[in-house]
C-alpha positions as a Markdown table, in Angstrom:
| # | Residue | x | y | z |
|---|---|---|---|---|
| 1 | Asn | 0.0 | 0.0 | 0.0 |
| 2 | Val | 1.2 | 3.5 | -0.9 |
| 3 | Asp | 0.0 | 6.5 | 1.0 |
| 4 | Val | -0.6 | 9.4 | -1.5 |
| 5 | Gln | -1.0 | 12.9 | -0.2 |
| 6 | Leu | -3.1 | 15.1 | -2.5 |
| 7 | Arg | -2.5 | 18.8 | -2.4 |
| 8 | Ser | -3.8 | 21.6 | -4.5 |
| 9 | Asp | -1.5 | 23.8 | -6.6 |
| 10 | Ser | -2.4 | 26.8 | -4.3 |
| 11 | Pro | -0.3 | 26.8 | -1.2 |
| 12 | Asp | -3.0 | 28.6 | 0.7 |
| 13 | Ser | -5.7 | 26.0 | 0.1 |
| 14 | Asp | -6.1 | 22.8 | 2.1 |
| 15 | Ser | -8.6 | 21.2 | -0.3 |
| 16 | Pro | -7.3 | 18.5 | -2.7 |
| 17 | Asp | -7.1 | 19.0 | -6.4 |
| 18 | Pro | -10.1 | 17.4 | -8.1 |
| 19 | Asp | -8.1 | 16.3 | -11.2 |
| 20 | Arg | -5.5 | 14.6 | -9.0 |
| 21 | Leu | -8.2 | 13.1 | -6.8 |
| 22 | Asp | -9.9 | 11.6 | -9.9 |
| 23 | Arg | -6.6 | 10.1 | -11.2 |
| 24 | Ala | -5.7 | 8.7 | -7.8 |
| 25 | Thr | -9.1 | 7.2 | -7.4 |
| 26 | Tyr | -8.9 | 5.7 | -10.9 |
| 27 | Tyr | -5.6 | 4.1 | -10.4 |
| 28 | Asp | -6.6 | 2.9 | -6.9 |
| 29 | Val | -9.6 | 1.1 | -8.3 |
| 30 | Leu | -7.5 | -0.6 | -11.1 |
| 31 | Asp | -4.9 | -1.7 | -8.6 |
| 32 | Trp | -7.4 | -3.0 | -6.2 |
| 33 | Asp | -9.3 | -4.9 | -8.9 |
| 34 | Ser | -6.1 | -6.6 | -10.1 |
| 35 | Val | -5.0 | -7.4 | -6.5 |
| 36 | Ser | -8.4 | -8.8 | -5.5 |
| 37 | Ser | -8.6 | -10.8 | -8.8 |
| 38 | Ser | -5.2 | -12.3 | -8.1 |
| 39 | His | -6.2 | -13.2 | -4.5 |
| 40 | Arg | -9.4 | -14.8 | -5.7 |
| 41 | Thr | -7.6 | -17.1 | -8.2 |
| 42 | Ser | -4.9 | -18.1 | -5.7 |
| 43 | Leu | -7.0 | -18.8 | -2.6 |
| 44 | Tyr | -5.9 | -22.3 | -1.4 |
| 45 | Pro | -5.6 | -23.8 | -4.9 |
| 46 | Lys | -4.2 | -27.1 | -3.6 |
| 47 | Trp | -7.2 | -27.6 | -1.4 |
| 48 | His | -9.8 | -27.3 | -4.1 |
| 49 | Leu | -9.7 | -30.9 | -5.3 |
| 50 | Pro | -9.5 | -32.6 | -1.9 |
| 51 | Val | -12.2 | -30.5 | -0.4 |
| 52 | Lys | -14.5 | -31.1 | -3.4 |
| 53 | Met | -13.9 | -34.8 | -3.1 |
| 54 | Ala | -14.4 | -34.8 | 0.6 |
| 55 | Phe | -17.7 | -32.9 | 0.3 |
| 56 | Gly | -19.0 | -35.1 | -2.5 |
| 57 | Leu | -18.1 | -38.3 | -0.7 |
| 58 | Ala | -19.7 | -37.0 | 2.5 |
| 59 | Leu | -22.8 | -36.0 | 0.7 |
| 60 | Phe | -23.1 | -39.4 | -1.0 |
| 61 | Met | -22.5 | -41.3 | 2.2 |
| 62 | Phe | -25.0 | -39.1 | 4.1 |
| 63 | Thr | -27.7 | -39.8 | 1.5 |
| 64 | Tyr | -26.8 | -43.5 | 1.4 |
| 65 | Thr | -26.9 | -43.9 | 5.2 |
| 66 | Phe | -30.1 | -41.8 | 5.4 |
| 67 | Leu | -31.8 | -44.2 | 3.0 |
| 68 | Arg | -30.7 | -47.2 | 5.0 |
| 69 | Glu | -31.0 | -46.0 | 8.5 |
| 70 | Val | -33.9 | -43.6 | 8.5 |
| 71 | Leu | -36.0 | -43.9 | 5.4 |
| 72 | His | -36.1 | -47.7 | 5.3 |
| 73 | Pro | -37.7 | -48.2 | 8.7 |
| 74 | Tyr | -40.1 | -45.3 | 8.0 |
| 75 | Val | -41.3 | -46.9 | 4.8 |
| 76 | Thr | -41.4 | -50.5 | 5.8 |
| 77 | Lys | -42.4 | -50.2 | 9.5 |
| 78 | Ser | -43.7 | -46.7 | 9.8 |
| 79 | Lys | -41.0 | -46.1 | 12.4 |
| 80 | Asn | -39.8 | -42.6 | 13.0 |
| 81 | Glu | -36.0 | -42.7 | 13.1 |
| 82 | Phe | -35.3 | -39.1 | 12.0 |
| 83 | Tyr | -33.8 | -38.3 | 15.4 |
| 84 | Arg | -30.7 | -40.3 | 14.2 |
| 85 | Leu | -29.8 | -37.7 | 11.6 |
| 86 | Pro | -27.7 | -35.2 | 13.7 |
| 87 | Ile | -25.5 | -37.7 | 15.5 |
| 88 | Leu | -25.8 | -41.3 | 14.5 |
| 89 | Val | -26.1 | -40.8 | 10.7 |
| 90 | Val | -23.4 | -38.2 | 10.6 |
| 91 | Asn | -21.1 | -40.4 | 12.7 |
| 92 | Lys | -21.5 | -43.2 | 10.2 |
| 93 | Val | -20.5 | -40.8 | 7.4 |
| 94 | Leu | -17.4 | -39.5 | 9.1 |
| 95 | Pro | -15.3 | -42.7 | 9.4 |
| 96 | Val | -16.1 | -43.7 | 5.8 |
| 97 | Val | -14.9 | -40.3 | 4.6 |
| 98 | Ala | -11.9 | -40.3 | 6.9 |
| 99 | Ile | -10.5 | -43.7 | 5.8 |
| 100 | Thr | -11.3 | -43.0 | 2.1 |
| 101 | Leu | -9.4 | -39.7 | 2.2 |
| 102 | Leu | -6.5 | -41.4 | 3.9 |
| 103 | Thr | -6.5 | -44.0 | 1.2 |
| 104 | Met | -6.6 | -41.3 | -1.4 |
| 105 | Ala | -3.3 | -40.0 | 0.0 |
| 106 | Tyr | -1.5 | -43.2 | -0.6 |
| 107 | Leu | -3.3 | -44.5 | -3.7 |
| 108 | Pro | -1.4 | -42.2 | -6.2 |
| 109 | Gly | 1.9 | -43.7 | -4.8 |
| 110 | Ile | 0.7 | -47.1 | -5.9 |
| 111 | Phe | -0.1 | -45.9 | -9.4 |
| 112 | Ala | 3.3 | -44.2 | -9.6 |
| 113 | Thr | 5.0 | -47.4 | -8.6 |
| 114 | Ile | 3.1 | -49.4 | -11.2 |
| 115 | Ile | 4.0 | -46.8 | -13.9 |
| 116 | Gln | 7.7 | -46.8 | -13.0 |
| 117 | Leu | 7.7 | -50.6 | -13.1 |
| 118 | Arg | 6.1 | -50.6 | -16.5 |
| 119 | Arg | 8.4 | -48.0 | -17.9 |
| 120 | Gly | 11.5 | -49.2 | -16.2 |
| 121 | Thr | 12.7 | -45.7 | -15.4 |
| 122 | Lys | 11.9 | -42.8 | -13.0 |
| 123 | Tyr | 13.0 | -40.1 | -15.5 |
| 124 | Lys | 9.7 | -40.0 | -17.5 |
| 125 | Arg | 7.0 | -37.6 | -16.3 |
| 126 | Phe | 3.9 | -39.0 | -14.8 |
| 127 | Pro | 0.6 | -38.2 | -16.4 |
| 128 | Ser | -0.8 | -34.8 | -15.5 |
| 129 | Trp | -3.7 | -36.2 | -13.6 |
| 130 | Leu | -1.4 | -38.3 | -11.4 |
| 131 | Asn | 1.0 | -35.5 | -10.9 |
| 132 | Thr | -1.8 | -33.2 | -9.7 |
| 133 | Trp | -3.1 | -36.0 | -7.5 |
| 134 | Met | 0.4 | -36.6 | -5.9 |
| 135 | Leu | 0.8 | -32.9 | -5.2 |
| 136 | Arg | -2.5 | -33.0 | -3.2 |
| 137 | Arg | -1.6 | -35.9 | -0.9 |
| 138 | Lys | -0.8 | -33.7 | 2.1 |
| 139 | Gln | -4.3 | -32.1 | 1.8 |
| 140 | Phe | -6.0 | -35.5 | 1.6 |
| 141 | Gly | -4.1 | -36.6 | 4.7 |
| 142 | Leu | -5.0 | -33.5 | 6.7 |
| 143 | Leu | -8.7 | -33.8 | 5.8 |
| 144 | Ser | -8.6 | -37.4 | 6.8 |
| 145 | Phe | -7.3 | -36.4 | 10.2 |
| 146 | Phe | -10.0 | -33.8 | 10.5 |
| 147 | Phe | -12.8 | -36.3 | 9.8 |
| 148 | Gly | -11.2 | -38.9 | 12.0 |
| 149 | Ala | -11.0 | -36.4 | 14.9 |
| 150 | Met | -14.7 | -35.5 | 14.3 |
| 151 | His | -15.6 | -39.2 | 14.4 |
| 152 | Ala | -13.9 | -39.6 | 17.7 |
| 153 | Ile | -15.7 | -36.5 | 19.2 |
| 154 | Tyr | -19.1 | -37.7 | 17.9 |
| 155 | Ser | -18.5 | -41.2 | 19.3 |
| 156 | Leu | -17.7 | -39.8 | 22.7 |
| 157 | Ser | -21.0 | -37.8 | 22.7 |
| 158 | Tyr | -23.1 | -41.0 | 22.5 |
| 159 | Pro | -23.8 | -41.4 | 26.2 |
| 160 | Met | -24.8 | -37.7 | 26.4 |
| 161 | Arg | -27.8 | -38.2 | 24.1 |
| 162 | Arg | -31.2 | -38.3 | 25.6 |
| 163 | Ser | -32.3 | -41.1 | 23.2 |
| 164 | Tyr | -29.4 | -43.2 | 24.4 |
| 165 | Arg | -30.5 | -42.8 | 28.1 |
| 166 | Tyr | -34.1 | -43.8 | 27.2 |
| 167 | Lys | -32.8 | -46.9 | 25.3 |
| 168 | Leu | -30.6 | -47.8 | 28.2 |
| 169 | Leu | -33.6 | -47.7 | 30.5 |
| 170 | Asn | -35.5 | -49.9 | 28.0 |
| 171 | Trp | -32.7 | -52.4 | 27.9 |
| 172 | Ala | -32.6 | -52.6 | 31.7 |
| 173 | Tyr | -36.4 | -53.1 | 31.8 |
| 174 | Glu | -36.2 | -55.9 | 29.2 |
| 175 | Gln | -33.4 | -57.6 | 31.2 |
| 176 | Val | -35.5 | -57.5 | 34.4 |
| 177 | Lys | -38.6 | -58.7 | 32.4 |
| 178 | Gln | -36.6 | -61.6 | 31.1 |
| 179 | Gln | -35.2 | -62.3 | 34.6 |
| 180 | Lys | -31.6 | -62.1 | 33.4 |
| 181 | Glu | -29.0 | -61.4 | 36.1 |
| 182 | Ser | -26.3 | -60.5 | 33.6 |
| 183 | Ser | -26.3 | -59.2 | 30.1 |
| 184 | Trp | -22.6 | -59.8 | 29.6 |
| 185 | Val | -21.7 | -61.0 | 26.1 |
| 186 | Glu | -18.1 | -62.0 | 25.9 |
| 187 | His | -17.4 | -61.7 | 22.2 |
| 188 | Asp | -19.1 | -58.3 | 22.0 |
| 189 | Val | -17.0 | -57.0 | 24.9 |
| 190 | Trp | -13.8 | -58.1 | 23.2 |
| 191 | Arg | -15.0 | -56.6 | 19.9 |
| 192 | Met | -15.6 | -53.2 | 21.5 |
| 193 | Glu | -12.3 | -53.2 | 23.4 |
| 194 | Ile | -10.3 | -54.1 | 20.4 |
| 195 | Tyr | -11.8 | -51.7 | 17.9 |
| 196 | Val | -11.8 | -48.8 | 20.2 |
| 197 | Cys | -8.1 | -49.5 | 21.0 |
| 198 | Leu | -7.3 | -49.6 | 17.3 |
| 199 | Gly | -9.2 | -46.4 | 16.6 |
| 200 | Ile | -7.3 | -44.5 | 19.3 |
| 201 | Ile | -3.9 | -45.7 | 18.1 |
| 202 | Ser | -4.7 | -44.9 | 14.5 |
| 203 | Leu | -6.0 | -41.4 | 15.4 |
| 204 | Ala | -2.8 | -40.8 | 17.4 |
| 205 | Ile | -0.6 | -41.7 | 14.5 |
| 206 | Leu | -2.7 | -39.5 | 12.2 |
| 207 | Ala | -2.1 | -36.6 | 14.7 |
| 208 | Ile | 1.6 | -37.2 | 14.4 |
| 209 | Leu | 1.3 | -37.1 | 10.6 |
| 210 | Ala | -0.6 | -33.9 | 10.8 |
| 211 | Ile | 1.9 | -32.3 | 13.1 |
| 212 | Ala | 4.8 | -33.3 | 10.8 |
| 213 | Ser | 3.0 | -31.6 | 7.9 |
| 214 | Ile | 3.3 | -28.2 | 9.6 |
| 215 | Pro | 6.1 | -26.3 | 7.7 |
| 216 | Ser | 8.0 | -25.3 | 10.9 |
| 217 | Val | 8.1 | -29.0 | 11.9 |
| 218 | Ser | 8.8 | -30.5 | 8.5 |
| 219 | Asn | 11.6 | -28.1 | 7.9 |
| 220 | Ser | 13.3 | -29.3 | 11.1 |
| 221 | Leu | 13.3 | -32.9 | 9.9 |
| 222 | Ser | 15.7 | -34.5 | 7.5 |
| 223 | Trp | 14.2 | -36.0 | 4.3 |
| 224 | Arg | 14.7 | -39.5 | 5.6 |
| 225 | Glu | 12.9 | -38.7 | 8.8 |
| 226 | Tyr | 10.0 | -36.9 | 7.0 |
| 227 | Gln | 9.7 | -39.8 | 4.6 |
| 228 | Phe | 9.6 | -42.3 | 7.5 |
| 229 | Ile | 6.8 | -40.4 | 9.2 |
| 230 | Gln | 4.7 | -39.8 | 6.1 |
| 231 | Ser | 5.2 | -43.1 | 4.4 |
| 232 | Lys | 5.9 | -45.8 | 7.0 |
| 233 | Met | 3.8 | -44.4 | 9.8 |
| 234 | Gly | 1.1 | -43.4 | 7.3 |
| 235 | Tyr | 0.7 | -47.0 | 6.1 |
| 236 | Val | 0.6 | -48.1 | 9.7 |
| 237 | Ala | -2.2 | -45.7 | 10.3 |
| 238 | Leu | -4.0 | -46.9 | 7.2 |
| 239 | Phe | -3.6 | -50.5 | 8.3 |
| 240 | Leu | -4.9 | -49.8 | 11.8 |
| 241 | Ser | -7.8 | -47.8 | 10.5 |
| 242 | Thr | -8.8 | -50.7 | 8.2 |
| 243 | Ala | -8.4 | -53.2 | 11.1 |
| 244 | His | -10.5 | -50.8 | 13.3 |
| 245 | Thr | -13.3 | -51.0 | 10.7 |
| 246 | Leu | -13.0 | -54.8 | 10.2 |
| 247 | Val | -13.2 | -55.5 | 13.9 |
| 248 | Phe | -16.2 | -53.1 | 14.2 |
| 249 | Ala | -17.9 | -55.2 | 11.6 |
| 250 | Trp | -16.9 | -58.5 | 13.4 |
| 251 | Asn | -19.5 | -61.1 | 12.4 |
| 252 | Lys | -21.8 | -58.7 | 10.5 |
| 253 | Trp | -20.3 | -59.7 | 7.2 |
| 254 | Ala | -22.4 | -62.8 | 7.0 |
| 255 | Asp | -25.6 | -61.2 | 8.5 |
| 256 | Val | -28.2 | -61.0 | 5.7 |
| 257 | Gly | -30.1 | -58.4 | 7.7 |
| 258 | Gln | -27.3 | -55.9 | 7.1 |
| 259 | Phe | -28.1 | -55.7 | 3.4 |
| 260 | Ile | -31.0 | -53.3 | 3.6 |
| 261 | Trp | -32.8 | -52.8 | 0.3 |
| 262 | Tyr | -30.1 | -55.0 | -1.2 |
| 263 | Thr | -27.4 | -52.5 | -0.4 |
| 264 | Pro | -24.2 | -53.4 | 1.5 |
| 265 | Pro | -23.5 | -51.7 | 4.9 |
| 266 | Ser | -21.3 | -48.7 | 4.9 |
| 267 | Phe | -18.3 | -50.5 | 6.5 |
| 268 | Met | -18.1 | -52.8 | 3.4 |
| 269 | Leu | -17.8 | -49.7 | 1.2 |
| 270 | Ala | -15.3 | -48.2 | 3.5 |
| 271 | Val | -12.7 | -51.0 | 3.6 |
| 272 | Phe | -12.7 | -52.1 | -0.1 |
| 273 | Leu | -10.3 | -49.4 | -1.3 |
| 274 | Pro | -7.9 | -49.5 | 1.8 |
| 275 | Ile | -7.6 | -53.3 | 1.5 |
| 276 | Leu | -6.8 | -52.9 | -2.2 |
| 277 | Val | -4.0 | -50.3 | -1.4 |
| 278 | Leu | -2.6 | -52.4 | 1.4 |
| 279 | Leu | -2.6 | -55.5 | -0.7 |
| 280 | Cys | -0.7 | -53.7 | -3.5 |
| 281 | Lys | 1.8 | -52.4 | -1.0 |
| 282 | Ala | 2.3 | -55.9 | 0.4 |
| 283 | Ile | 2.9 | -57.2 | -3.2 |
| 284 | Phe | 5.5 | -54.4 | -3.8 |
| 285 | Leu | 7.4 | -55.4 | -0.7 |
| 286 | Leu | 8.0 | -58.9 | -2.1 |
| 287 | Pro | 11.7 | -59.2 | -3.0 |
| 288 | Cys | 11.0 | -59.8 | -6.7 |
| 289 | Phe | 9.3 | -56.3 | -6.9 |
| 290 | Asn | 11.0 | -54.4 | -4.1 |
| 291 | Lys | 14.5 | -54.9 | -5.6 |
| 292 | Arg | 13.5 | -53.6 | -9.0 |
| 293 | Ile | 11.6 | -50.7 | -7.5 |
| 294 | Gln | 14.6 | -49.6 | -5.5 |
| 295 | Lys | 16.9 | -49.9 | -8.5 |
| 296 | Ile | 14.6 | -47.7 | -10.5 |
| 297 | Arg | 14.3 | -45.1 | -7.8 |
| 298 | Cys | 18.1 | -45.1 | -7.5 |
| 299 | Gly | 18.4 | -44.1 | -11.1 |
| 300 | Trp | 18.6 | -47.5 | -12.9 |
| 301 | Glu | 16.9 | -47.7 | -16.3 |
| 302 | Thr | 16.0 | -50.7 | -18.4 |
| 303 | Asn | 18.8 | -51.8 | -20.7 |
| 304 | Lys | 21.3 | -49.6 | -18.8 |
| 305 | Pro | 23.8 | -50.7 | -16.1 |
| 306 | Met | 23.1 | -49.6 | -12.6 |
| 307 | Asn | 25.3 | -47.1 | -10.9 |
| 308 | Lys | 27.7 | -48.9 | -8.6 |
| 309 | Asn | 27.4 | -46.0 | -6.1 |
| 310 | Cys | 23.7 | -46.6 | -5.7 |
| 311 | Val | 22.7 | -47.7 | -2.3 |
| 312 | Leu | 19.4 | -49.7 | -2.1 |
| 313 | Thr | 17.1 | -49.0 | 0.7 |
| 314 | His | 13.9 | -50.6 | 1.8 |
| 315 | Met | 10.6 | -49.1 | 0.8 |
């Protein structure tokens, strides 16, 4: 910003010169328009794609869960379940979006590895769509942490809900009515303990990944340290998140009642892509693939001898 003092040609007058005022106003408007236009076009450009995908996925899963959890009982049994929308339905959307976005942060690396294996070199440019995707991995990871943290907060709010308290009283009444002294179910207790534990650990690792993404923190790390956190620990977080979902499902995979209106439950949709990514990663860790991948990333090309100074490292 430049401060412009406008004075009239007459030294005895304190009023500004109209011609100069018009010119100053004209240039000021032009400069402001150009600056504001520049700011509009450069406002968080790397976040556009991840946010759009997160919003679209959340909207799809909300509609999908609404049809299964709210509309289906209303249509088939005339049962009002609309109270589930603010907490229960949203909390089924959040984990699906979180694990999918985390998968989207590591899926382009799988594609990049496949392309490098096929080409036999690392010196050819990736397709533009893959290059754009890889440059947005940080944003996908941060959004995944956000949705995961929201999922944890929503889950902790369950006992605070009035509907939960009413249902708890109903369960207690049913137990007394059936003359049951204990409602303890061993396998259900273990299921809850394990999947909550896995969820806490995976969220903690995601928090470390998010902190390591802060520029002041990442700049203090060496490339090897940063790569270890974002790659190794990231895959551990993805594995634990997938295990968290699988343990939550437990024996529901074979339950026909879960397929409402012939649609699979949301946890089946959530784990398909992460399992695929983890399976591909496990295949790439096999010696027959891992050695070739490391040679390519070290600079080796097909039909060319490898540099003897190249030091192979594990993926």
